[in-house]
Coordinates of C-alpha atoms in Angstrom, one line a residue:
Chain A
X1 CA -68.5 4.3 -20.6
X2 CA -71.8 2.0 -19.4
X3 CA -74.0 3.3 -16.4
X4 CA -76.5 2.3 -14.4
X5 CA -79.9 4.4 -14.0
X6 CA -77.6 5.3 -10.7
X7 CA -75.2 7.0 -13.0
X8 CA -72.3 4.4 -12.0
X9 CA -70.1 3.9 -13.9
X10 CA -70.5 -0.2 -14.8
X11 CA -66.5 -0.5 -16.1
X12 CA -65.1 1.2 -12.9
X13 CA -63.6 -1.2 -10.9
X14 CA -64.4 -0.5 -7.5
X15 CA -62.0 0.4 -4.8
X16 CA -63.9 -2.7 -2.3
X17 CA -61.2 -5.1 -4.8
X18 CA -57.9 -4.1 -3.2
X19 CA -58.4 -5.0 0.9
X20 CA -54.9 -2.9 2.6
X21 CA -52.2 -1.5 1.9
X22 CA -49.6 -1.9 -0.5
X23 CA -52.5 -4.6 -2.6
X24 CA -52.9 -4.5 -6.4
X25 CA -56.3 -4.1 -8.2
X26 CA -54.4 -6.5 -11.7
X27 CA -56.4 -8.1 -14.8
X28 CA -56.8 -12.0 -14.1
X29 CA -59.0 -12.3 -17.8
X30 CA -60.7 -9.8 -19.7
X31 CA -62.4 -6.8 -18.5
X32 CA -61.4 -9.2 -15.0
X33 CA -59.4 -7.7 -12.1
X34 CA -58.9 -9.5 -8.9
X35 CA -56.4 -8.1 -5.6
X36 CA -52.8 -8.3 -5.3
X37 CA -51.9 -8.7 -1.5
X38 CA -49.1 -7.1 -1.4
X39 CA -45.6 -9.3 -1.2
X40 CA -43.3 -9.1 1.8
X41 CA -40.2 -6.1 2.5
X42 CA -38.5 -5.5 -0.3
X43 CA -39.8 -8.0 -2.4
X44 CA -40.0 -6.9 -6.1
X45 CA -42.6 -8.2 -8.7
X46 CA -42.7 -10.5 -11.2
X47 CA -44.0 -11.7 -14.6
X48 CA -45.3 -14.9 -13.7
X49 CA -48.5 -16.2 -16.5
X50 CA -48.7 -19.4 -14.3
X51 CA -50.3 -17.4 -12.0
X52 CA -54.4 -16.3 -11.9
X53 CA -53.2 -12.5 -12.1
X54 CA -50.2 -13.6 -14.0
X55 CA -47.5 -11.6 -11.4
X56 CA -46.2 -12.7 -8.6
X57 CA -43.2 -11.2 -6.1
X58 CA -40.8 -13.2 -5.1
X59 CA -37.2 -12.1 -2.9
X60 CA -34.3 -9.9 -4.7
X61 CA -31.4 -11.9 -5.3
X62 CA -29.4 -9.5 -7.5
X63 CA -25.9 -9.4 -7.7
X64 CA -24.1 -6.7 -6.3
X65 CA -26.9 -5.0 -4.3
X66 CA -24.7 -6.5 -0.8
X67 CA -21.5 -4.4 -0.7
X68 CA -19.9 -6.7 2.5
X69 CA -17.6 -9.8 1.0
X70 CA -18.3 -13.5 2.0
X71 CA -21.3 -12.0 3.9
X72 CA -21.9 -15.7 4.0
X73 CA -18.9 -16.9 5.2
X74 CA -18.0 -19.3 2.6
X75 CA -14.8 -18.2 2.0
X76 CA -12.4 -18.6 4.8
X77 CA -8.5 -18.9 2.9
X78 CA -6.4 -18.2 6.3
X79 CA -7.9 -21.3 8.1
X80 CA -11.5 -22.3 10.3
X81 CA -9.7 -21.2 14.0
X82 CA -8.8 -17.9 14.8
X83 CA -8.3 -16.7 18.4
X84 CA -6.0 -13.1 18.1
X85 CA -6.6 -9.5 18.0
X86 CA -5.9 -8.1 15.3
X87 CA -6.2 -10.2 12.9
X88 CA -8.5 -11.6 9.8
X89 CA -10.5 -15.1 10.6
X90 CA -12.8 -15.7 8.0
X91 CA -12.4 -13.6 4.4
X92 CA -12.8 -10.2 4.8
X93 CA -13.6 -10.0 8.5
X94 CA -10.9 -9.4 11.5
X95 CA -11.4 -9.7 15.3
X96 CA -10.2 -6.8 17.4
X97 CA -10.3 -7.1 21.5
X98 CA -8.4 -6.0 23.8
X99 CA -8.6 -6.8 28.0
X100 CA -6.6 -10.3 29.6
X101 CA -7.8 -13.4 30.6
X102 CA -10.0 -14.5 28.6
X103 CA -10.4 -17.6 25.9
X104 CA -11.6 -16.7 22.7
X105 CA -12.0 -19.0 19.7
X106 CA -13.7 -17.9 16.1
X107 CA -13.9 -21.0 14.2
X108 CA -15.8 -22.3 10.7
X109 CA -19.4 -24.2 11.6
X110 CA -20.8 -26.0 9.3
X111 CA -24.3 -26.3 8.7
X112 CA -25.7 -29.4 8.5
X113 CA -28.1 -30.3 5.3
X114 CA -31.7 -28.0 5.5
X115 CA -31.2 -26.8 8.8
X116 CA -29.5 -22.5 6.7
X117 CA -32.4 -20.3 7.9
X118 CA -33.2 -18.9 4.2
X119 CA -36.0 -21.4 2.8
X120 CA -34.0 -22.0 -0.5
X121 CA -31.2 -20.9 -0.1
X122 CA -28.5 -23.5 1.5
X123 CA -25.2 -21.5 3.3
X124 CA -22.6 -24.3 3.8
X125 CA -21.1 -22.4 7.0
X126 CA -21.9 -20.2 9.2
X127 CA -19.4 -17.8 11.9
X128 CA -19.6 -18.6 15.3
X129 CA -17.8 -17.2 18.5
X130 CA -16.6 -18.5 21.6
X131 CA -15.6 -17.1 24.4
X132 CA -14.9 -19.8 26.9
X133 CA -14.0 -17.5 29.9
X134 CA -14.8 -13.9 30.6
X135 CA -11.8 -12.1 31.3
X136 CA -11.1 -8.6 32.9
X137 CA -10.7 -5.4 30.9
X138 CA -12.8 -5.3 28.3
X139 CA -13.6 -2.3 26.5
X140 CA -13.8 -3.6 22.6
X141 CA -14.5 -7.4 22.1
X142 CA -15.1 -6.9 18.1
X143 CA -15.8 -8.3 15.2
X144 CA -15.4 -5.9 11.5
X145 CA -15.4 -6.2 8.3
X146 CA -13.9 -3.7 5.6
X147 CA -15.4 -2.1 2.7
X148 CA -13.2 -0.6 0.9
X149 CA -13.6 3.4 0.3
X150 CA -15.7 6.0 3.3
X151 CA -17.2 7.0 -0.2
X152 CA -19.8 3.7 0.3
X153 CA -22.7 5.0 0.9
X154 CA -21.8 8.8 1.7
X155 CA -25.0 10.0 2.5
X156 CA -27.1 7.7 2.0
X157 CA -29.6 5.3 3.9
X158 CA -28.5 1.7 4.8
X159 CA -30.0 -1.1 6.1
X160 CA -27.7 -3.7 7.5
X161 CA -28.8 -7.1 8.4
X162 CA -27.7 -11.0 9.1
X163 CA -28.9 -13.9 10.7
X164 CA -27.8 -14.4 14.7
X165 CA -28.2 -17.0 17.6
X166 CA -26.6 -17.2 21.0
X167 CA -26.3 -20.9 22.8
X168 CA -28.3 -19.0 25.6
X169 CA -30.1 -15.8 25.0
X170 CA -27.3 -13.0 24.4
X171 CA -26.9 -9.3 25.7
X172 CA -24.3 -8.2 22.7
X173 CA -22.8 -4.8 23.0
X174 CA -23.5 -3.0 19.7
X175 CA -23.4 -3.0 16.1
X176 CA -22.6 -0.1 14.4
X177 CA -20.5 1.6 11.4
X178 CA -17.9 3.9 11.4
X179 CA -16.7 5.8 8.4
X180 CA -13.1 5.6 8.4
X181 CA -11.1 8.6 6.5
X182 CA -7.7 6.5 7.0
X183 CA -4.1 7.2 7.6
X184 CA -4.0 11.0 8.0
X185 CA -7.5 11.5 7.3
X186 CA -10.3 13.1 8.9
X187 CA -11.4 11.8 12.0
X188 CA -13.6 8.0 12.3
X189 CA -17.2 8.9 12.6
X190 CA -19.3 6.5 14.1
X191 CA -22.9 5.7 13.5
X192 CA -24.7 3.6 15.6
X193 CA -27.1 1.5 14.1
X194 CA -28.5 -1.0 17.8
X195 CA -27.7 -0.5 21.2
X196 CA -27.4 -3.9 23.7
X197 CA -29.5 -6.5 21.0
X198 CA -30.2 -9.3 22.2
X199 CA -30.1 -12.7 20.3
X200 CA -31.8 -15.5 21.1
X201 CA -31.1 -19.5 20.4
X202 CA -33.1 -19.8 17.1
X203 CA -32.1 -18.0 13.8
X204 CA -33.5 -14.8 13.3
X205 CA -33.0 -12.3 10.7
X206 CA -32.1 -9.3 12.5
X207 CA -31.7 -6.0 10.3
X208 CA -30.8 -2.2 11.5
X209 CA -31.3 1.0 9.3
X210 CA -29.2 4.5 9.8
X211 CA -28.4 7.5 7.3
X212 CA -24.6 7.2 6.6
X213 CA -23.1 11.0 6.9
X214 CA -22.5 13.3 4.1
X215 CA -18.3 13.1 3.8
X216 CA -18.5 17.2 2.1
X217 CA -15.8 18.8 3.9
X218 CA -14.2 15.5 5.3
X219 CA -10.2 15.2 5.1
X220 CA -9.8 11.0 2.8
X221 CA -6.3 10.1 3.4
X222 CA -5.1 6.3 2.3
X223 CA -6.7 3.2 3.1
X224 CA -10.6 4.6 3.1
X225 CA -13.2 2.4 4.6
X226 CA -16.4 2.1 6.1
X227 CA -16.7 -0.5 8.8
X228 CA -19.3 -3.3 9.8
X229 CA -18.4 -3.8 13.8
X230 CA -20.8 -6.2 15.7
X231 CA -19.3 -5.9 18.9
X232 CA -19.6 -8.8 20.9
X233 CA -20.3 -9.2 25.3
X234 CA -17.6 -8.1 27.4
X235 CA -15.8 -9.9 30.5
X236 CA -18.0 -12.7 30.0
X237 CA -18.7 -16.2 28.4
X238 CA -20.5 -16.8 25.4
X239 CA -21.5 -17.6 22.2
X240 CA -23.1 -16.3 19.2
X241 CA -22.9 -17.8 15.2
X242 CA -24.0 -15.3 13.5
X243 CA -24.5 -15.9 9.0
X244 CA -25.6 -14.1 5.5
X245 CA -24.5 -10.4 6.8
X246 CA -25.5 -8.2 4.4
X247 CA -25.4 -4.2 3.8
X248 CA -27.8 -2.5 0.6
X249 CA -28.5 1.2 -0.2
X250 CA -32.3 1.8 1.6
X251 CA -34.1 1.2 3.9
X252 CA -35.7 -2.4 3.9
X253 CA -33.2 -5.7 3.6
X254 CA -33.3 -7.5 0.6
X255 CA -33.4 -11.4 0.3
X256 CA -29.8 -12.3 1.4
X257 CA -27.4 -12.1 -1.9
X258 CA -23.4 -12.1 -1.5
X259 CA -22.0 -9.7 -3.2
X260 CA -20.6 -11.1 -6.2
X261 CA -23.9 -13.9 -6.7
X262 CA -21.3 -16.9 -7.2
X263 CA -18.7 -18.8 -5.7
X264 CA -15.9 -17.8 -8.1
X265 CA -17.0 -14.2 -7.7
X266 CA -16.4 -14.5 -4.4
X267 CA -13.2 -15.9 -3.8
X268 CA -11.8 -13.6 -6.4
X269 CA -13.5 -10.9 -4.2
X270 CA -11.2 -11.4 -1.4
X271 CA -8.4 -11.9 -3.2
X272 CA -8.6 -8.6 -3.8
X273 CA -7.5 -8.2 -0.1
X274 CA -5.4 -12.1 0.5
X275 CA -4.2 -14.4 -1.6
X276 CA -2.6 -17.7 0.2
X277 CA -1.9 -20.4 -2.1
X278 CA -1.8 -23.7 -0.1
X279 CA -0.8 -27.2 -1.2
X280 CA -2.8 -29.1 1.0
X281 CA -0.9 -32.3 0.6
X282 CA 3.1 -32.2 2.1
X283 CA 5.8 -31.3 -0.7
X284 CA 3.9 -30.6 -3.3
X285 CA 4.3 -27.0 -5.3
X286 CA 2.9 -23.9 -3.3
X287 CA 4.7 -21.3 -5.6
X288 CA 3.9 -22.1 -9.8
X289 CA 7.6 -21.1 -10.5
X290 CA 10.7 -21.4 -9.0
X291 CA 12.9 -18.9 -7.3
X292 CA 16.4 -17.9 -8.6
X293 CA 19.4 -17.9 -6.2
X294 CA 20.9 -14.7 -5.0
X295 CA 24.4 -16.0 -2.4
X296 CA 24.1 -18.5 -0.9
X297 CA 20.9 -17.5 1.5
X298 CA 18.7 -16.1 -0.1
X299 CA 16.7 -16.4 -3.8
X300 CA 14.6 -14.0 -4.9
X301 CA 10.8 -14.7 -6.2
X302 CA 8.4 -12.8 -8.3
X303 CA 5.0 -14.6 -8.6
X304 CA 2.2 -12.9 -10.1
X305 CA -1.0 -12.8 -8.7
X306 CA -4.3 -14.4 -9.7
X307 CA -6.1 -11.7 -9.1
X308 CA -5.1 -7.9 -9.3
X309 CA -5.2 -6.4 -5.8
X310 CA -6.5 -3.3 -4.1
X311 CA -3.0 -2.3 -3.8
X312 CA 0.5 -3.3 -4.0
X313 CA 0.8 -5.9 -0.7
X314 CA 1.8 -5.1 2.1
X315 CA 2.6 -7.5 3.6
X316 CA 3.6 -11.6 3.8
X317 CA 3.3 -14.5 6.1
X318 CA 4.1 -18.1 5.4
X319 CA 4.6 -21.5 7.0
X320 CA 6.9 -24.2 6.3
X321 CA 8.5 -23.6 3.7
X322 CA 11.4 -25.1 1.5
X323 CA 13.3 -24.5 -1.5
X324 CA 13.9 -27.2 -3.8
X325 CA 16.2 -28.3 -6.2
X326 CA 15.0 -31.9 -7.5
X327 CA 17.5 -33.6 -4.5
X328 CA 17.5 -31.1 -1.0
X329 CA 14.8 -28.9 0.5
X330 CA 16.2 -25.5 2.4
X331 CA 14.3 -24.7 5.2
X332 CA 13.0 -21.4 4.9
X333 CA 13.3 -19.2 8.1
X334 CA 12.9 -15.7 6.7
X335 CA 11.0 -13.7 3.8
X336 CA 10.4 -10.3 2.6
X337 CA 7.9 -9.0 0.4
X338 CA 10.2 -5.4 -1.7
X339 CA 8.1 -2.4 -2.2
X340 CA 9.0 -2.9 -6.0
X341 CA 6.1 -5.8 -5.5
X342 CA 3.0 -4.0 -7.5
X343 CA -0.7 -4.8 -7.1
X344 CA -0.6 -7.7 -9.7
X345 CA 2.8 -9.1 -8.9
X346 CA 4.7 -10.0 -5.5
X347 CA 8.7 -9.1 -5.1
X348 CA 10.7 -10.9 -2.0
X349 CA 13.6 -12.9 -0.8
X350 CA 13.6 -16.3 0.7
X351 CA 16.2 -16.7 3.1
X352 CA 17.7 -20.0 3.9
X353 CA 20.6 -21.0 6.4
X354 CA 22.9 -22.6 3.9
X355 CA 22.9 -25.1 0.8
X356 CA 21.7 -23.6 -1.3
X357 CA 24.1 -22.2 -4.5
X358 CA 23.5 -18.8 -6.6
X359 CA 21.6 -18.1 -9.9
X360 CA 20.4 -21.9 -9.4
X361 CA 16.4 -22.2 -9.5
X362 CA 14.6 -23.5 -7.0
X363 CA 11.4 -24.9 -6.4
X364 CA 8.7 -23.5 -3.2
X365 CA 7.4 -26.6 -1.8
X366 CA 6.1 -27.0 1.8
X367 CA 7.7 -29.6 4.4
X368 CA 4.0 -29.8 5.7
X369 CA 0.0 -30.5 4.4
X370 CA -0.7 -27.1 6.3
X371 CA 2.0 -25.4 4.3
X372 CA 1.3 -21.9 2.3
X373 CA 1.8 -18.4 1.3
X374 CA -0.2 -15.5 1.9
X375 CA -0.5 -12.0 0.5
X376 CA -2.6 -9.2 1.6
X377 CA -3.8 -6.1 1.3
X378 CA -5.8 -5.7 3.4
X379 CA -7.1 -2.3 4.6
Chain B
X1 CA 17.8 -5.7 16.0
X2 CA 16.0 -8.1 17.1
X3 CA 12.6 -6.9 19.9
X4 CA 10.5 -9.8 21.0
X5 CA 10.3 -12.2 18.2
X6 CA 10.8 -9.5 15.3
X7 CA 13.6 -8.7 13.6
X8 CA 14.1 -6.1 11.3
X9 CA 16.3 -7.0 8.4
X10 CA 17.8 -4.7 5.8
X11 CA 17.7 -6.1 2.1
X12 CA 19.4 -4.9 -1.0
X13 CA 17.5 -4.1 -4.2
X14 CA 17.7 -2.8 -7.9
X15 CA 16.0 0.4 -6.6
X16 CA 18.4 1.3 -3.0
X17 CA 17.9 -0.5 0.9
X18 CA 14.3 -1.9 1.7
X19 CA 14.2 -2.0 6.1
X20 CA 11.9 -5.0 6.6
X21 CA 10.3 -6.7 10.0
X22 CA 10.2 -10.1 9.9
X23 CA 7.6 -11.6 12.9
X24 CA 8.5 -15.3 14.0
X25 CA 5.1 -17.0 14.4
X26 CA 7.3 -20.2 15.4
X27 CA 6.6 -23.4 14.2
X28 CA 8.5 -22.6 10.8
X29 CA 5.4 -20.0 10.0
X30 CA 6.8 -16.0 9.5
X31 CA 5.4 -12.7 8.6
X32 CA 6.9 -10.1 7.2
X33 CA 6.1 -6.9 5.5
X34 CA 8.3 -2.9 5.8
X35 CA 9.1 -2.0 9.0
X36 CA 7.1 1.9 7.7
X37 CA 4.6 -1.4 7.2
X38 CA 5.8 -3.3 10.5
X39 CA 5.1 0.7 12.4
X40 CA 2.5 1.8 11.1
X41 CA 0.2 -1.3 12.3
X42 CA 1.4 -1.2 15.7
X43 CA 0.3 2.4 15.5
X44 CA -3.1 2.1 14.6
X45 CA -3.0 -1.9 17.8
X46 CA -2.1 0.6 20.2
X47 CA -4.3 3.6 19.7
X48 CA -7.5 1.3 17.2
X49 CA -10.5 3.8 16.6
X50 CA -12.8 2.8 18.9
X51 CA -16.3 4.3 19.2
X52 CA -16.7 7.1 22.5

């Protein structure tokens, strides 16, 4: 140790090196230190030899931290325009409302390249809710997503963040979480994130933190979940856009990342809950297998789902299907999904008015480009 | 049995019989589920879990 005539250790680091809360003293060369200014909330330090300090703050883009599937609204298996209640819209996002007389539309909107709200993250689509006729007597007007299993974040602090903008400055009703203990379970528990937030006409990232209660003493029924609910204005007109929804542990909103971090992973994550096969072109195959007629009006199918679903699918939907024997087409007039299905295999019947022959195989296609068959295991 | 655009259909399977609800949405578009699931969804819609 070298001490000067005043008794001060000349090798000591001066505390004046740091100038603000969170700053760090870092070496820049042999026996030389400098101040590293603190990064933004949620950022992490990484080694970077190109900087004078050898360190750099950057956003945390790790996959898996965001529990919201399809938070960037990249997946739209069911279509791109929706208006009915208790129906899914963009994958994993459900619209529910009451009241009368309103005209509304949820639509997929495409970002003009370079206009996504995060520099360096080119989102493709965002989620627009337009209520063009106000309606009356509405008491809720909610878009929600359900995170499987009410154990999710139980007893933890969570931060929900998203970007939003509106056609004019708009006061929303609320944003909140609901612990849903499922059928046969304890009553739901609501956790307020914010009441009456105001969204402006520019993309702004909003962030809300709350403590999710413990589930100690609760009864868990079937299909438990943690819901994120965005309650839109009631009985008024509005146009509100959202993108980049994230729910993560802790009290800081970190850089946005999708739940899986990849396009393929995000699609597969969505297909755990809903899978749709559509040809996009009339008279192309809808299912990669043949069905087998069991009589003159009905055929059975057993379809291996591309992603093992959350549970045995609970419903099937279809449009403009037909059974084809190579010469003739027979319009499907009814379809069922049997309880003998499993999370990996959908099994049921397709009915036609008449004309098919028992034990004959038939391929399944659609008479229109928008035809489809879909299986749901949503919560 | 038919109510509105919902038809209930009994189907025989190798494990017994099942009753299905087939919802005709028009334009040759259908949604189908077991009647028990249909009843559950109807009940949930009539009493949604909403904030107090």
